[in-house]
Amino acid sequence: MCNFVPKFLIFIKIEPNKMGKIIALANQKGGVGKTTTTINLAASLATLEKTVLVVDADPQANASSGLGVDIKEIDCSLYECIINKADVHEAVYTTDIDGLDIVPSHIDLVGAEIEMLNLSDREKVLKNMLDPIREEYDYILIDCSPSLGLITVNALTAADSVIIPVQCEYFALEGISKLLNTIKIIKNKLNPMLEIEGFLLTMYDSRLRLANQIYDEVKRHFQELVFKTVIQRNVKLSEAPSHGLPAILYDADSTGAKNHLALAQEIIYKNKK
C-alpha cells in the first residue's frame, strides 16, 4: 500500500528553470476511462523517469484509492487546499512509484463548489494553488469529475492542455460538443493558453465493428488531435485499481500497461522542446 508520508516532510531537490506541464483529463460523460487513464499515464510517465503529480479533483477519490491511498489516513486533501487555503505541500503524498506523488481527494469535495461561490477569483483557485508547486514536477495530471461544474472549470483554467478520453461505444461523441464549447469559453475568458492535448480512444476492442466505426468517426472529426495510441479493453487494467496499483505494477506485461506506456511515450515526444 501507499507510503503515507506527507511530501513536505521530505527534502525535495528542485531543478532550476523547470516548469511542469499541467494536463487535465476531462469528459463530463462518466465511465469513459478518465481515472484509469490518469492513474496509468501518471505511473507510466514516472516509470519513464519523469516526475509526476496527480491531483484528484473528483469527490469519488478513485484516483487516490487506485494509487493505494487510504483516504481515512489522510489529514490534508484537495478540499483543505481549496477551502481552508492549506499549503499544497501539506497535501502531497508519495506513492509506491518513485517520482509519482498525489494530492488526494475527499468526499467533502462534493460541497466545495457551493463553498467556493463566495471566493474571489473562484475560477482560479486551483491555478493559484498549483502555481507554487509546478516547478517541482515534469507533469501534473488533474483527474476531473464527470461534470462541467466549478471544480472542472478550475482544472481547465489551471491546465496547459486537456486530454479527452472517448469510450469506443455508440454514444461516444455525445456531449463532446458541450465540453468543447466549455473549453472554448474558458480559453476566451479565463485561460488563453489552454489547448487540447488530444482525444484518447479507450476501451477499444478491435474485434467489434462498432469500435472500429467509432475510431474512424473520431479520427474523421478531430484528425491530428487524436492520439495514435489506443487504450484497449483489458481485464488486468480493470483489476489493478482494486489492489491499489496501476497496471504497470500489477502486471507490467498486460496490454493495459503497454498501452499506457505507449501513451506516455507519445506525450513525452509531443512535448519535447
mmCIF file with all atom_site columns, N, CA, C and O in Angstrom, residues 76-107:
data_model
loop_
_atom_site.group_PDB
_atom_site.id
_atom_site.type_symbol
_atom_site.label_atom_id
_atom_site.label_alt_id
_atom_site.label_comp_id
_atom_site.label_asym_id
_atom_site.label_entity_id
_atom_site.label_seq_id
_atom_site.pdbx_PDB_ins_code
_atom_site.Cartn_x
_atom_site.Cartn_y
_atom_site.Cartn_z
_atom_site.occupancy
_atom_site.B_iso_or_equiv
_atom_site.pdbx_formal_charge
_atom_site.auth_seq_id
_atom_site.auth_comp_id
_atom_site.auth_asym_id
_atom_site.auth_atom_id
_atom_site.pdbx_PDB_model_num
ATOM 1   N N  . CYS A 1 76  ? -4.769  15.941 5.089  1.00 0.00 ? 76  CYS A N  1
ATOM 2   C CA . CYS A 1 76  ? -4.924  17.117 4.242  1.00 0.00 ? 76  CYS A CA 1
ATOM 3   C C  . CYS A 1 76  ? -5.156  16.671 2.804  1.00 0.00 ? 76  CYS A C  1
ATOM 4   O O  . CYS A 1 76  ? -4.348  15.932 2.243  1.00 0.00 ? 76  CYS A O  1
ATOM 5   N N  . SER A 1 77  ? -6.271  17.097 2.227  1.00 0.00 ? 77  SER A N  1
ATOM 6   C CA . SER A 1 77  ? -6.632  16.706 0.859  1.00 0.00 ? 77  SER A CA 1
ATOM 7   C C  . SER A 1 77  ? -6.827  17.960 0.006  1.00 0.00 ? 77  SER A C  1
ATOM 8   O O  . SER A 1 77  ? -6.614  19.089 0.461  1.00 0.00 ? 77  SER A O  1
ATOM 9   N N  . LEU A 1 78  ? -7.268  17.751 -1.226 1.00 0.00 ? 78  LEU A N  1
ATOM 10  C CA . LEU A 1 78  ? -7.532  18.884 -2.113 1.00 0.00 ? 78  LEU A CA 1
ATOM 11  C C  . LEU A 1 78  ? -8.577  19.820 -1.508 1.00 0.00 ? 78  LEU A C  1
ATOM 12  O O  . LEU A 1 78  ? -8.488  21.040 -1.670 1.00 0.00 ? 78  LEU A O  1
ATOM 13  N N  . TYR A 1 79  ? -9.528  19.263 -0.796 1.00 0.00 ? 79  TYR A N  1
ATOM 14  C CA . TYR A 1 79  ? -10.580 20.079 -0.175 1.00 0.00 ? 79  TYR A CA 1
ATOM 15  C C  . TYR A 1 79  ? -9.980  21.125 0.774  1.00 0.00 ? 79  TYR A C  1
ATOM 16  O O  . TYR A 1 79  ? -10.348 22.303 0.725  1.00 0.00 ? 79  TYR A O  1
ATOM 17  N N  . GLU A 1 80  ? -9.054  20.693 1.636  1.00 0.00 ? 80  GLU A N  1
ATOM 18  C CA . GLU A 1 80  ? -8.437  21.617 2.592  1.00 0.00 ? 80  GLU A CA 1
ATOM 19  C C  . GLU A 1 80  ? -7.640  22.709 1.870  1.00 0.00 ? 80  GLU A C  1
ATOM 20  O O  . GLU A 1 80  ? -7.594  23.854 2.332  1.00 0.00 ? 80  GLU A O  1
ATOM 21  N N  . CYS A 1 81  ? -7.031  22.342 0.759  1.00 0.00 ? 81  CYS A N  1
ATOM 22  C CA . CYS A 1 81  ? -6.262  23.338 -0.006 1.00 0.00 ? 81  CYS A CA 1
ATOM 23  C C  . CYS A 1 81  ? -7.174  24.386 -0.622 1.00 0.00 ? 81  CYS A C  1
ATOM 24  O O  . CYS A 1 81  ? -6.863  25.578 -0.618 1.00 0.00 ? 81  CYS A O  1
ATOM 25  N N  . ILE A 1 82  ? -8.322  23.936 -1.154 1.00 0.00 ? 82  ILE A N  1
ATOM 26  C CA . ILE A 1 82  ? -9.240  24.852 -1.831 1.00 0.00 ? 82  ILE A CA 1
ATOM 27  C C  . ILE A 1 82  ? -10.007 25.722 -0.836 1.00 0.00 ? 82  ILE A C  1
ATOM 28  O O  . ILE A 1 82  ? -10.061 26.945 -0.976 1.00 0.00 ? 82  ILE A O  1
ATOM 29  N N  . ILE A 1 83  ? -10.582 25.086 0.174  1.00 0.00 ? 83  ILE A N  1
ATOM 30  C CA . ILE A 1 83  ? -11.486 25.795 1.085  1.00 0.00 ? 83  ILE A CA 1
ATOM 31  C C  . ILE A 1 83  ? -10.765 26.431 2.271  1.00 0.00 ? 83  ILE A C  1
ATOM 32  O O  . ILE A 1 83  ? -11.064 27.556 2.666  1.00 0.00 ? 83  ILE A O  1
ATOM 33  N N  . ASN A 1 84  ? -9.805  25.702 2.858  1.00 0.00 ? 84  ASN A N  1
ATOM 34  C CA . ASN A 1 84  ? -9.112  26.216 4.051  1.00 0.00 ? 84  ASN A CA 1
ATOM 35  C C  . ASN A 1 84  ? -7.776  26.873 3.726  1.00 0.00 ? 84  ASN A C  1
ATOM 36  O O  . ASN A 1 84  ? -7.046  27.269 4.635  1.00 0.00 ? 84  ASN A O  1
ATOM 37  N N  . LYS A 1 85  ? -7.459  26.915 2.403  1.00 0.00 ? 85  LYS A N  1
ATOM 38  C CA . LYS A 1 85  ? -6.199  27.526 1.952  1.00 0.00 ? 85  LYS A CA 1
ATOM 39  C C  . LYS A 1 85  ? -4.973  26.883 2.594  1.00 0.00 ? 85  LYS A C  1
ATOM 40  O O  . LYS A 1 85  ? -3.978  27.565 2.905  1.00 0.00 ? 85  LYS A O  1
ATOM 41  N N  . ALA A 1 86  ? -5.028  25.573 2.797  1.00 0.00 ? 86  ALA A N  1
ATOM 42  C CA . ALA A 1 86  ? -3.868  24.841 3.310  1.00 0.00 ? 86  ALA A CA 1
ATOM 43  C C  . ALA A 1 86  ? -2.758  24.877 2.266  1.00 0.00 ? 86  ALA A C  1
ATOM 44  O O  . ALA A 1 86  ? -3.015  24.928 1.060  1.00 0.00 ? 86  ALA A O  1
ATOM 45  N N  . ASP A 1 87  ? -1.518  24.862 2.728  1.00 0.00 ? 87  ASP A N  1
ATOM 46  C CA . ASP A 1 87  ? -0.368  24.823 1.822  1.00 0.00 ? 87  ASP A CA 1
ATOM 47  C C  . ASP A 1 87  ? -0.435  23.515 1.027  1.00 0.00 ? 87  ASP A C  1
ATOM 48  O O  . ASP A 1 87  ? -0.543  22.426 1.598  1.00 0.00 ? 87  ASP A O  1
ATOM 49  N N  . VAL A 1 88  ? -0.355  23.613 -0.292 1.00 0.00 ? 88  VAL A N  1
ATOM 50  C CA . VAL A 1 88  ? -0.490  22.427 -1.141 1.00 0.00 ? 88  VAL A CA 1
ATOM 51  C C  . VAL A 1 88  ? 0.564   21.373 -0.809 1.00 0.00 ? 88  VAL A C  1
ATOM 52  O O  . VAL A 1 88  ? 0.313   20.172 -0.922 1.00 0.00 ? 88  VAL A O  1
ATOM 53  N N  . HIS A 1 89  ? 1.745   21.797 -0.338 1.00 0.00 ? 89  HIS A N  1
ATOM 54  C CA . HIS A 1 89  ? 2.791   20.831 0.004  1.00 0.00 ? 89  HIS A CA 1
ATOM 55  C C  . HIS A 1 89  ? 2.342   19.885 1.114  1.00 0.00 ? 89  HIS A C  1
ATOM 56  O O  . HIS A 1 89  ? 2.790   18.737 1.174  1.00 0.00 ? 89  HIS A O  1
ATOM 57  N N  . GLU A 1 90  ? 1.453   20.351 1.980  1.00 0.00 ? 90  GLU A N  1
ATOM 58  C CA . GLU A 1 90  ? 0.966   19.509 3.062  1.00 0.00 ? 90  GLU A CA 1
ATOM 59  C C  . GLU A 1 90  ? -0.003  18.445 2.565  1.00 0.00 ? 90  GLU A C  1
ATOM 60  O O  . GLU A 1 90  ? -0.277  17.469 3.263  1.00 0.00 ? 90  GLU A O  1
ATOM 61  N N  . ALA A 1 91  ? -0.517  18.626 1.364  1.00 0.00 ? 91  ALA A N  1
ATOM 62  C CA . ALA A 1 91  ? -1.478  17.677 0.793  1.00 0.00 ? 91  ALA A CA 1
ATOM 63  C C  . ALA A 1 91  ? -0.836  16.729 -0.216 1.00 0.00 ? 91  ALA A C  1
ATOM 64  O O  . ALA A 1 91  ? -1.521  15.885 -0.798 1.00 0.00 ? 91  ALA A O  1
ATOM 65  N N  . VAL A 1 92  ? 0.474   16.858 -0.420 1.00 0.00 ? 92  VAL A N  1
ATOM 66  C CA . VAL A 1 92  ? 1.164   15.993 -1.393 1.00 0.00 ? 92  VAL A CA 1
ATOM 67  C C  . VAL A 1 92  ? 1.700   14.760 -0.681 1.00 0.00 ? 92  VAL A C  1
ATOM 68  O O  . VAL A 1 92  ? 2.461   14.861 0.280  1.00 0.00 ? 92  VAL A O  1
ATOM 69  N N  . TYR A 1 93  ? 1.300   13.593 -1.161 1.00 0.00 ? 93  TYR A N  1
ATOM 70  C CA . TYR A 1 93  ? 1.721   12.322 -0.579 1.00 0.00 ? 93  TYR A CA 1
ATOM 71  C C  . TYR A 1 93  ? 2.465   11.487 -1.615 1.00 0.00 ? 93  TYR A C  1
ATOM 72  O O  . TYR A 1 93  ? 2.158   11.543 -2.807 1.00 0.00 ? 93  TYR A O  1
ATOM 73  N N  . THR A 1 94  ? 3.445   10.741 -1.131 1.00 0.00 ? 94  THR A N  1
ATOM 74  C CA . THR A 1 94  ? 4.198   9.863  -2.027 1.00 0.00 ? 94  THR A CA 1
ATOM 75  C C  . THR A 1 94  ? 3.390   8.599  -2.321 1.00 0.00 ? 94  THR A C  1
ATOM 76  O O  . THR A 1 94  ? 2.461   8.256  -1.596 1.00 0.00 ? 94  THR A O  1
ATOM 77  N N  . THR A 1 95  ? 3.758   7.901  -3.396 1.00 0.00 ? 95  THR A N  1
ATOM 78  C CA . THR A 1 95  ? 3.146   6.603  -3.724 1.00 0.00 ? 95  THR A CA 1
ATOM 79  C C  . THR A 1 95  ? 4.256   5.553  -3.795 1.00 0.00 ? 95  THR A C  1
ATOM 80  O O  . THR A 1 95  ? 5.423   5.853  -3.553 1.00 0.00 ? 95  THR A O  1
ATOM 81  N N  . ASP A 1 96  ? 3.882   4.345  -4.152 1.00 0.00 ? 96  ASP A N  1
ATOM 82  C CA . ASP A 1 96  ? 4.858   3.258  -4.253 1.00 0.00 ? 96  ASP A CA 1
ATOM 83  C C  . ASP A 1 96  ? 5.765   3.395  -5.475 1.00 0.00 ? 96  ASP A C  1
ATOM 84  O O  . ASP A 1 96  ? 6.713   2.629  -5.622 1.00 0.00 ? 96  ASP A O  1
ATOM 85  N N  . ILE A 1 97  ? 5.449   4.325  -6.358 1.00 0.00 ? 97  ILE A N  1
ATOM 86  C CA . ILE A 1 97  ? 6.265   4.517  -7.559 1.00 0.00 ? 97  ILE A CA 1
ATOM 87  C C  . ILE A 1 97  ? 7.148   5.750  -7.379 1.00 0.00 ? 97  ILE A C  1
ATOM 88  O O  . ILE A 1 97  ? 6.647   6.845  -7.095 1.00 0.00 ? 97  ILE A O  1
ATOM 89  N N  . ASP A 1 98  ? 8.443   5.562  -7.516 1.00 0.00 ? 98  ASP A N  1
ATOM 90  C CA . ASP A 1 98  ? 9.376   6.690  -7.396 1.00 0.00 ? 98  ASP A CA 1
ATOM 91  C C  . ASP A 1 98  ? 9.025   7.769  -8.405 1.00 0.00 ? 98  ASP A C  1
ATOM 92  O O  . ASP A 1 98  ? 8.821   7.482  -9.587 1.00 0.00 ? 98  ASP A O  1
ATOM 93  N N  . GLY A 1 99  ? 8.960   9.012  -7.926 1.00 0.00 ? 99  GLY A N  1
ATOM 94  C CA . GLY A 1 99  ? 8.679   10.126 -8.820 1.00 0.00 ? 99  GLY A CA 1
ATOM 95  C C  . GLY A 1 99  ? 7.208   10.411 -9.028 1.00 0.00 ? 99  GLY A C  1
ATOM 96  O O  . GLY A 1 99  ? 6.866   11.358 -9.732 1.00 0.00 ? 99  GLY A O  1
ATOM 97  N N  . LEU A 1 100 ? 6.338   9.611  -8.418 1.00 0.00 ? 100 LEU A N  1
ATOM 98  C CA . LEU A 1 100 ? 4.896   9.817  -8.565 1.00 0.00 ? 100 LEU A CA 1
ATOM 99  C C  . LEU A 1 100 ? 4.271   10.171 -7.221 1.00 0.00 ? 100 LEU A C  1
ATOM 100 O O  . LEU A 1 100 ? 4.296   9.375  -6.279 1.00 0.00 ? 100 LEU A O  1
ATOM 101 N N  . ASP A 1 101 ? 3.730   11.388 -7.129 1.00 0.00 ? 101 ASP A N  1
ATOM 102 C CA . ASP A 1 101 ? 3.062   11.869 -5.923 1.00 0.00 ? 101 ASP A CA 1
ATOM 103 C C  . ASP A 1 101 ? 1.596   12.155 -6.229 1.00 0.00 ? 101 ASP A C  1
ATOM 104 O O  . ASP A 1 101 ? 1.191   12.195 -7.399 1.00 0.00 ? 101 ASP A O  1
ATOM 105 N N  . ILE A 1 102 ? 0.815   12.369 -5.185 1.00 0.00 ? 102 ILE A N  1
ATOM 106 C CA . ILE A 1 102 ? -0.613  12.632 -5.374 1.00 0.00 ? 102 ILE A CA 1
ATOM 107 C C  . ILE A 1 102 ? -1.145  13.618 -4.344 1.00 0.00 ? 102 ILE A C  1
ATOM 108 O O  . ILE A 1 102 ? -0.740  13.595 -3.171 1.00 0.00 ? 102 ILE A O  1
ATOM 109 N N  . VAL A 1 103 ? -2.023  14.508 -4.795 1.00 0.00 ? 103 VAL A N  1
ATOM 110 C CA . VAL A 1 103 ? -2.861  15.302 -3.895 1.00 0.00 ? 103 VAL A CA 1
ATOM 111 C C  . VAL A 1 103 ? -4.208  14.597 -3.889 1.00 0.00 ? 103 VAL A C  1
ATOM 112 O O  . VAL A 1 103 ? -4.943  14.645 -4.881 1.00 0.00 ? 103 VAL A O  1
ATOM 113 N N  . PRO A 1 104 ? -4.542  13.897 -2.805 1.00 0.00 ? 104 PRO A N  1
ATOM 114 C CA . PRO A 1 104 ? -5.757  13.076 -2.801 1.00 0.00 ? 104 PRO A CA 1
ATOM 115 C C  . PRO A 1 104 ? -7.034  13.900 -2.691 1.00 0.00 ? 104 PRO A C  1
ATOM 116 O O  . PRO A 1 104 ? -7.007  15.066 -2.292 1.00 0.00 ? 104 PRO A O  1
ATOM 117 N N  . SER A 1 105 ? -8.131  13.254 -3.037 1.00 0.00 ? 105 SER A N  1
ATOM 118 C CA . SER A 1 105 ? -9.449  13.875 -2.930 1.00 0.00 ? 105 SER A CA 1
ATOM 119 C C  . SER A 1 105 ? -10.142 13.392 -1.662 1.00 0.00 ? 105 SER A C  1
ATOM 120 O O  . SER A 1 105 ? -9.611  12.577 -0.906 1.00 0.00 ? 105 SER A O  1
ATOM 121 N N  . HIS A 1 106 ? -11.348 13.909 -1.455 1.00 0.00 ? 106 HIS A N  1
ATOM 122 C CA . HIS A 1 106 ? -12.157 13.519 -0.291 1.00 0.00 ? 106 HIS A CA 1
ATOM 123 C C  . HIS A 1 106 ? -13.614 13.764 -0.652 1.00 0.00 ? 106 HIS A C  1
ATOM 124 O O  . HIS A 1 106 ? -13.931 14.648 -1.454 1.00 0.00 ? 106 HIS A O  1
ATOM 125 N N  . ILE A 1 107 ? -14.517 13.014 -0.035 1.00 0.00 ? 107 ILE A N  1
ATOM 126 C CA . ILE A 1 107 ? -15.947 13.157 -0.313 1.00 0.00 ? 107 ILE A CA 1
ATOM 127 C C  . ILE A 1 107 ? -16.442 14.566 0.011  1.00 0.00 ? 107 ILE A C  1
ATOM 128 O O  . ILE A 1 107 ? -17.427 15.052 -0.573 1.00 0.00 ? 107 ILE A O  1
#
